[in-house]
């Protein structure tokens, strides 16, 4: 493993631009369940009953309660060493982007600055009629809530069948197509169009590094596969990178 990490660090030391593409696995060590693992959310619940617009219209009380429950969990947990390592690495690059499928806000809480949130953010809500934005803070409604205009208030997350926020996806694609090193961390990389990000990076010539506990559809395409927990592997990469960077600075 350490030899592979050194190979990744070699690439980082000559990189101008870095992309870190993340999925639910990066937050697993914070205590947030993933979607498709053995104990994942979609093993217990059907996405089509909760994570789509028609389900919301059919049963706004249930969907509102479900997102309140998830937001409460996300408030109670903390970013883990993987999130912090990513935020630390950003400080060394002028062009660095975190492109996440997660809605949990943990990258921002860990200090990541240049962030593209492809599937929205559970902290934001808006009225489906007049689009007014709502920040519910520490209020966790257990049934549907309504805007002053009478419209239903929904979480600002992407549901199945919905388009990704255009500005976020366009910015992410641009970063992916121009990066030198791309990490794909804790994602099964099966939900498109988000899963195009590491593919675009690789097709545009980037060095692709996968960090995952398991093999994925992307593993074959990756230049280096680091199998294990992102909260353990990412801090080692960043420490090794900082050590080598300091040695370089001393030499020059
Ligand atoms: P998945 O649940 O599909 O995949 C999680 C991945 O993380 C798996 O490949 C695991 O092997 C890996 N993993 C788990 N724990 C890990 C750890 N500690 N370190 C490293 N890897 C770990 O989640 P996503 O790929 O994020 O979309 O799913 C993508 C999208 O599907 C989500 O954004 C969501 C979901 O349906 C929407 O809701 C629109």
Tab-separated table of C-alpha atoms and ligand atoms in Angstrom:
chain	number	residue	atom	x	y	z
A	1	UNK	CA	0.000	0.000	0.000
A	2	UNK	CA	2.768	2.473	0.932
A	3	UNK	CA	4.405	2.008	-2.492
A	4	UNK	CA	1.105	2.854	-4.175
A	5	UNK	CA	0.671	5.886	-1.940
A	6	UNK	CA	4.154	7.086	-2.913
A	7	UNK	CA	3.170	6.759	-6.568
A	8	UNK	CA	0.096	8.927	-5.926
A	9	UNK	CA	2.192	11.509	-4.067
A	10	UNK	CA	4.687	11.627	-6.985
A	11	UNK	CA	1.792	12.669	-9.208
A	12	UNK	CA	0.460	15.189	-6.688
A	13	UNK	CA	3.872	16.869	-6.429
A	14	UNK	CA	3.839	17.741	-10.133
A	15	UNK	CA	0.100	18.433	-10.394
A	16	UNK	CA	-1.344	21.883	-11.022
A	17	UNK	CA	-4.931	20.917	-10.593
A	18	UNK	CA	-6.624	18.295	-8.414
A	19	UNK	CA	-10.188	16.992	-8.230
A	20	UNK	CA	-11.597	14.909	-5.392
A	21	UNK	CA	-14.875	13.225	-6.309
A	22	UNK	CA	-16.685	11.820	-3.268
A	23	UNK	CA	-19.663	9.670	-2.366
A	24	UNK	CA	-21.389	8.305	0.709
A	25	UNK	CA	-18.355	6.184	1.701
A	26	UNK	CA	-16.351	9.270	2.701
A	27	UNK	CA	-18.987	10.018	5.371
A	28	UNK	CA	-19.460	6.404	6.510
A	29	UNK	CA	-16.825	6.751	9.238
A	30	UNK	CA	-18.736	9.774	10.566
A	31	UNK	CA	-21.699	7.455	11.138
A	32	UNK	CA	-23.877	8.237	8.123
A	33	UNK	CA	-25.119	5.089	6.366
A	34	UNK	CA	-24.241	4.642	2.688
A	35	UNK	CA	-26.828	3.685	0.050
A	36	UNK	CA	-25.745	0.430	-1.574
A	37	UNK	CA	-23.576	-1.336	1.018
A	38	UNK	CA	-24.858	-4.292	3.049
A	39	UNK	CA	-26.397	-1.975	5.658
A	40	UNK	CA	-27.063	0.786	3.137
A	41	UNK	CA	-30.222	2.887	3.057
A	42	UNK	CA	-31.525	1.451	-0.187
A	43	UNK	CA	-31.476	-2.086	1.265
A	44	UNK	CA	-34.098	-1.032	3.791
A	45	UNK	CA	-36.023	1.680	1.993
A	46	UNK	CA	-37.104	2.097	-1.578
A	47	UNK	CA	-35.692	5.239	-3.185
A	48	UNK	CA	-38.785	5.571	-5.341
A	49	UNK	CA	-40.938	5.893	-2.203
A	50	UNK	CA	-38.853	8.644	-0.668
A	51	UNK	CA	-36.448	10.258	-3.056
A	52	UNK	CA	-38.575	11.455	-5.909
A	53	UNK	CA	-40.903	14.363	-6.528
A	54	UNK	CA	-44.066	12.318	-7.076
A	55	UNK	CA	-43.506	10.489	-3.785
A	56	UNK	CA	-43.229	13.895	-2.121
A	57	UNK	CA	-46.511	15.097	-3.647
A	58	UNK	CA	-48.200	11.805	-2.768
A	59	UNK	CA	-46.973	11.741	0.800
A	60	UNK	CA	-45.374	15.052	1.821
A	61	UNK	CA	-45.639	14.219	5.544
A	62	UNK	CA	-43.583	11.033	5.202
A	63	UNK	CA	-40.906	12.541	2.941
A	64	UNK	CA	-40.596	15.653	5.141
A	65	UNK	CA	-40.240	13.514	8.252
A	66	UNK	CA	-37.636	11.304	6.531
A	67	UNK	CA	-35.486	14.292	5.525
A	68	UNK	CA	-35.846	15.824	9.018
A	69	UNK	CA	-34.602	12.540	10.443
A	70	UNK	CA	-31.608	12.494	8.080
A	71	UNK	CA	-30.791	16.166	8.674
A	72	UNK	CA	-30.827	15.576	12.430
A	73	UNK	CA	-28.339	12.693	12.062
A	74	UNK	CA	-26.159	14.848	9.820
A	75	UNK	CA	-26.188	17.631	12.437
A	76	UNK	CA	-25.234	15.251	15.207
A	77	UNK	CA	-22.228	13.718	13.452
A	78	UNK	CA	-18.868	15.345	12.783
A	79	UNK	CA	-16.579	15.395	9.754
A	80	UNK	CA	-13.999	12.584	9.948
A	81	UNK	CA	-10.264	12.445	9.233
A	82	UNK	CA	-10.977	11.821	5.522
A	83	UNK	CA	-12.941	15.081	5.167
A	84	UNK	CA	-10.235	16.968	7.062
A	85	UNK	CA	-7.428	15.494	4.951
A	86	UNK	CA	-9.196	16.628	1.766
A	87	UNK	CA	-9.636	20.151	3.175
A	88	UNK	CA	-5.950	20.222	4.186
A	89	UNK	CA	-4.775	19.163	0.720
A	90	UNK	CA	-6.745	22.019	-0.878
A	91	UNK	CA	-4.437	24.549	0.830
A	92	UNK	CA	-1.519	23.422	-1.361
A	93	UNK	CA	-3.196	23.921	-4.738
A	94	UNK	CA	-4.477	26.942	-6.565
A	95	UNK	CA	-6.806	24.768	-8.594
A	96	UNK	CA	-8.512	22.223	-6.388
A	97	UNK	CA	-12.135	21.095	-6.456
A	98	UNK	CA	-14.154	18.785	-4.266
A	99	UNK	CA	-17.038	17.367	-6.280
A	100	UNK	CA	-19.443	15.573	-4.007
A	101	UNK	CA	-22.603	13.544	-4.376
A	102	UNK	CA	-23.206	13.905	-0.642
A	103	UNK	CA	-25.855	16.233	0.742
A	104	UNK	CA	-24.529	16.123	4.317
A	105	UNK	CA	-22.493	19.366	4.310
A	106	UNK	CA	-19.541	17.605	5.988
A	107	UNK	CA	-16.925	18.747	3.448
A	108	UNK	CA	-17.854	22.363	4.092
A	109	UNK	CA	-17.814	21.814	7.858
A	110	UNK	CA	-14.327	20.298	7.535
A	111	UNK	CA	-13.125	23.441	5.753
A	112	UNK	CA	-13.257	22.564	2.043
A	113	UNK	CA	-13.694	25.776	0.059
A	114	UNK	CA	-14.094	25.049	-3.625
A	115	UNK	CA	-16.990	22.653	-3.567
A	116	UNK	CA	-19.451	21.407	-6.168
A	117	UNK	CA	-22.507	19.747	-4.667
A	118	UNK	CA	-23.999	17.651	-7.452
A	119	UNK	CA	-26.950	16.332	-5.455
A	120	UNK	CA	-27.752	19.469	-3.458
A	121	UNK	CA	-27.430	20.133	0.260
A	122	UNK	CA	-29.836	19.012	2.982
A	123	UNK	CA	-29.293	22.295	4.856
A	124	UNK	CA	-31.207	24.225	2.219
A	125	UNK	CA	-34.956	24.067	1.584
A	126	UNK	CA	-37.220	25.895	-0.805
A	127	UNK	CA	-40.868	26.386	-1.691
A	128	UNK	CA	-41.881	24.387	-4.757
A	129	UNK	CA	-44.243	27.207	-5.840
A	130	UNK	CA	-42.489	30.561	-5.308
A	131	UNK	CA	-38.928	29.142	-4.812
A	132	UNK	CA	-38.376	31.123	-1.593
A	133	UNK	CA	-35.419	29.643	0.311
A	134	UNK	CA	-35.776	28.375	3.871
A	135	UNK	CA	-33.131	27.514	6.457
A	136	UNK	CA	-34.776	25.278	9.047
A	137	UNK	CA	-31.774	25.305	11.390
A	138	UNK	CA	-32.530	23.090	14.379
A	139	UNK	CA	-36.203	22.663	13.573
A	140	UNK	CA	-37.026	19.125	12.455
A	141	UNK	CA	-40.657	19.013	11.281
A	142	UNK	CA	-42.363	15.627	11.440
A	143	UNK	CA	-44.934	16.575	8.841
A	144	UNK	CA	-45.194	18.687	5.690
A	145	UNK	CA	-44.472	22.390	6.007
A	146	UNK	CA	-45.813	25.174	3.811
A	147	UNK	CA	-44.566	28.496	2.558
A	148	UNK	CA	-46.522	31.700	3.210
A	149	UNK	CA	-47.641	31.471	-0.462
A	150	UNK	CA	-49.207	28.075	0.257
A	151	UNK	CA	-46.579	26.006	-1.588
A	152	UNK	CA	-44.960	22.923	-0.082
A	153	UNK	CA	-41.415	23.349	1.232
A	154	UNK	CA	-38.966	20.696	0.053
A	155	UNK	CA	-35.296	19.953	0.707
A	156	UNK	CA	-32.887	21.318	-1.906
A	157	UNK	CA	-31.604	17.882	-2.879
A	158	UNK	CA	-31.682	16.103	-6.220
A	159	UNK	CA	-34.257	13.341	-6.366
A	160	UNK	CA	-34.391	10.468	-8.835
A	161	UNK	CA	-35.515	11.697	-12.225
A	162	UNK	CA	-34.459	15.303	-11.534
A	163	UNK	CA	-31.781	17.329	-13.267
A	164	UNK	CA	-28.549	18.130	-11.462
A	165	UNK	CA	-28.079	21.834	-10.591
A	166	UNK	CA	-26.681	23.165	-13.871
A	167	UNK	CA	-24.030	25.489	-12.438
A	168	UNK	CA	-22.708	22.780	-10.122
A	169	UNK	CA	-22.514	20.121	-12.813
A	170	UNK	CA	-20.967	22.442	-15.417
A	171	UNK	CA	-18.325	23.667	-12.967
A	172	UNK	CA	-17.584	20.090	-11.934
A	173	UNK	CA	-17.217	18.859	-15.515
A	174	UNK	CA	-14.849	21.711	-16.310
A	175	UNK	CA	-12.707	20.920	-13.264
A	176	UNK	CA	-12.708	17.197	-14.136
A	177	UNK	CA	-11.666	17.784	-17.736
A	178	UNK	CA	-8.738	19.999	-16.758
A	179	UNK	CA	-7.325	18.275	-13.676
A	180	UNK	CA	-4.017	16.404	-13.481
A	181	UNK	CA	-4.976	14.096	-10.625
A	182	UNK	CA	-8.488	12.879	-9.846
A	183	UNK	CA	-9.448	10.940	-6.716
A	184	UNK	CA	-12.682	8.949	-6.617
A	185	UNK	CA	-13.413	8.349	-2.952
A	186	UNK	CA	-16.107	6.219	-1.314
A	187	UNK	CA	-18.477	6.032	-4.225
A	188	UNK	CA	-19.875	3.036	-6.071
A	189	UNK	CA	-19.755	5.326	-9.153
A	190	UNK	CA	-22.972	3.939	-10.600
A	191	UNK	CA	-25.281	6.956	-10.416
A	192	UNK	CA	-25.067	9.046	-13.577
A	193	UNK	CA	-24.519	11.772	-14.597
A	194	UNK	CA	-22.415	12.307	-11.428
A	195	UNK	CA	-20.375	9.172	-12.188
A	196	UNK	CA	-19.157	10.772	-15.437
A	197	UNK	CA	-16.828	12.995	-13.383
A	198	UNK	CA	-13.953	10.503	-12.859
A	199	UNK	CA	-14.497	9.113	-16.366
A	200	UNK	CA	-14.169	12.587	-17.924
A	201	UNK	CA	-11.053	13.209	-15.847
A	202	UNK	CA	-9.443	9.954	-16.972
A	203	UNK	CA	-10.426	10.492	-20.619
A	204	UNK	CA	-8.859	13.965	-20.456
A	205	UNK	CA	-5.541	12.537	-19.296
A	206	UNK	CA	-5.733	12.787	-15.519
A	207	UNK	CA	-4.116	10.244	-13.209
A	208	UNK	CA	-7.071	8.471	-11.598
A	209	UNK	CA	-6.877	7.217	-8.015
A	210	UNK	CA	-9.679	5.223	-6.442
A	211	UNK	CA	-10.045	4.947	-2.667
A	212	UNK	CA	-12.744	2.490	-1.687
A	213	UNK	CA	-13.311	-0.396	0.677
A	214	UNK	CA	-14.482	-2.501	-2.260
A	215	UNK	CA	-14.009	-2.930	-5.998
A	216	UNK	CA	-16.303	-0.767	-8.146
A	217	UNK	CA	-17.147	-0.355	-11.827
A	218	UNK	CA	-14.429	2.311	-11.889
A	219	UNK	CA	-11.615	0.200	-10.424
A	220	UNK	CA	-10.524	-1.162	-13.797
A	221	UNK	CA	-10.100	2.324	-15.193
A	222	UNK	CA	-8.112	3.657	-12.216
A	223	UNK	CA	-4.322	4.047	-12.378
A	224	UNK	CA	-4.073	3.248	-8.679
A	225	UNK	CA	-6.661	1.518	-6.493
A	226	UNK	CA	-6.232	1.957	-2.754
A	227	UNK	CA	-8.508	-0.487	-1.045
A	228	UNK	CA	-9.533	0.476	2.482
A	229	UNK	CA	-11.192	3.185	4.546
A	230	UNK	CA	-10.939	6.727	3.250
A	231	UNK	CA	-10.601	8.063	6.813
A	232	UNK	CA	-7.428	6.033	7.172
A	233	UNK	CA	-5.911	6.290	3.684
A	234	UNK	CA	-6.456	9.991	2.930
A	235	UNK	CA	-4.548	11.293	6.006
A	236	UNK	CA	-1.574	9.066	5.086
A	237	UNK	CA	-1.526	10.473	1.546
A	238	UNK	CA	-1.713	14.058	2.790
A	239	UNK	CA	0.992	13.556	5.428
A	240	UNK	CA	3.311	11.931	2.873
A	241	UNK	CA	2.585	14.747	0.412
A	242	UNK	CA	3.375	17.440	3.013
A	243	UNK	CA	6.589	15.674	4.022
A	244	UNK	CA	7.821	15.428	0.431
A	245	UNK	CA	6.725	19.000	-0.340
A	246	UNK	CA	8.737	20.289	2.646
A	247	UNK	CA	11.779	18.286	1.552
A	248	UNK	CA	11.474	19.869	-1.897
A	249	UNK	CA	11.213	23.363	-0.424
A	250	UNK	CA	14.328	22.785	1.713
A	251	UNK	CA	16.299	21.569	-1.302
A	252	UNK	CA	15.433	24.644	-3.395
B	1	LIG	P1	-23.093	4.080	-2.460
B	1	LIG	O1	-23.780	3.620	-1.209
B	1	LIG	O2	-23.637	3.615	-3.763
B	1	LIG	O3	-21.557	3.662	-2.404
B	1	LIG	C1	-20.769	3.859	-1.270
B	1	LIG	C2	-19.383	3.379	-1.607
B	1	LIG	O4	-18.526	3.693	-0.529
B	1	LIG	C3	-19.274	1.861	-1.832
B	1	LIG	O5	-18.557	1.629	-3.033
B	1	LIG	C4	-18.504	1.362	-0.601
B	1	LIG	O6	-17.654	0.271	-0.924
B	1	LIG	C5	-17.692	2.584	-0.234
B	1	LIG	N1	-17.340	2.726	1.194
B	1	LIG	C6	-18.105	2.485	2.278
B	1	LIG	N2	-17.464	2.844	3.403
B	1	LIG	C7	-16.240	3.324	3.019
B	1	LIG	C8	-15.117	3.861	3.713
B	1	LIG	N3	-15.095	3.991	5.025
B	1	LIG	N4	-14.044	4.262	2.979
B	1	LIG	C9	-14.031	4.135	1.634
B	1	LIG	N5	-15.074	3.641	0.925
B	1	LIG	C10	-16.172	3.250	1.601
B	1	LIG	O7	-23.035	5.684	-2.377
B	1	LIG	P2	-22.751	6.737	-3.548
B	1	LIG	O8	-21.809	6.198	-4.545
B	1	LIG	O9	-22.438	8.030	-2.889
B	1	LIG	O10	-28.120	9.877	-4.924
B	1	LIG	O11	-24.187	6.851	-4.192
B	1	LIG	C11	-24.402	7.796	-5.207
B	1	LIG	C12	-25.788	8.342	-5.143
B	1	LIG	O12	-26.740	7.279	-5.052
B	1	LIG	C13	-26.086	9.171	-3.913
B	1	LIG	O13	-25.643	10.506	-4.026
B	1	LIG	C14	-27.584	9.092	-3.845
B	1	LIG	C15	-27.756	7.617	-4.088
B	1	LIG	O14	-28.955	7.210	-4.571
B	1	LIG	C16	-29.278	10.529	-4.786
B	1	LIG	O15	-29.939	10.478	-3.754
B	1	LIG	C17	-29.691	11.295	-6.010
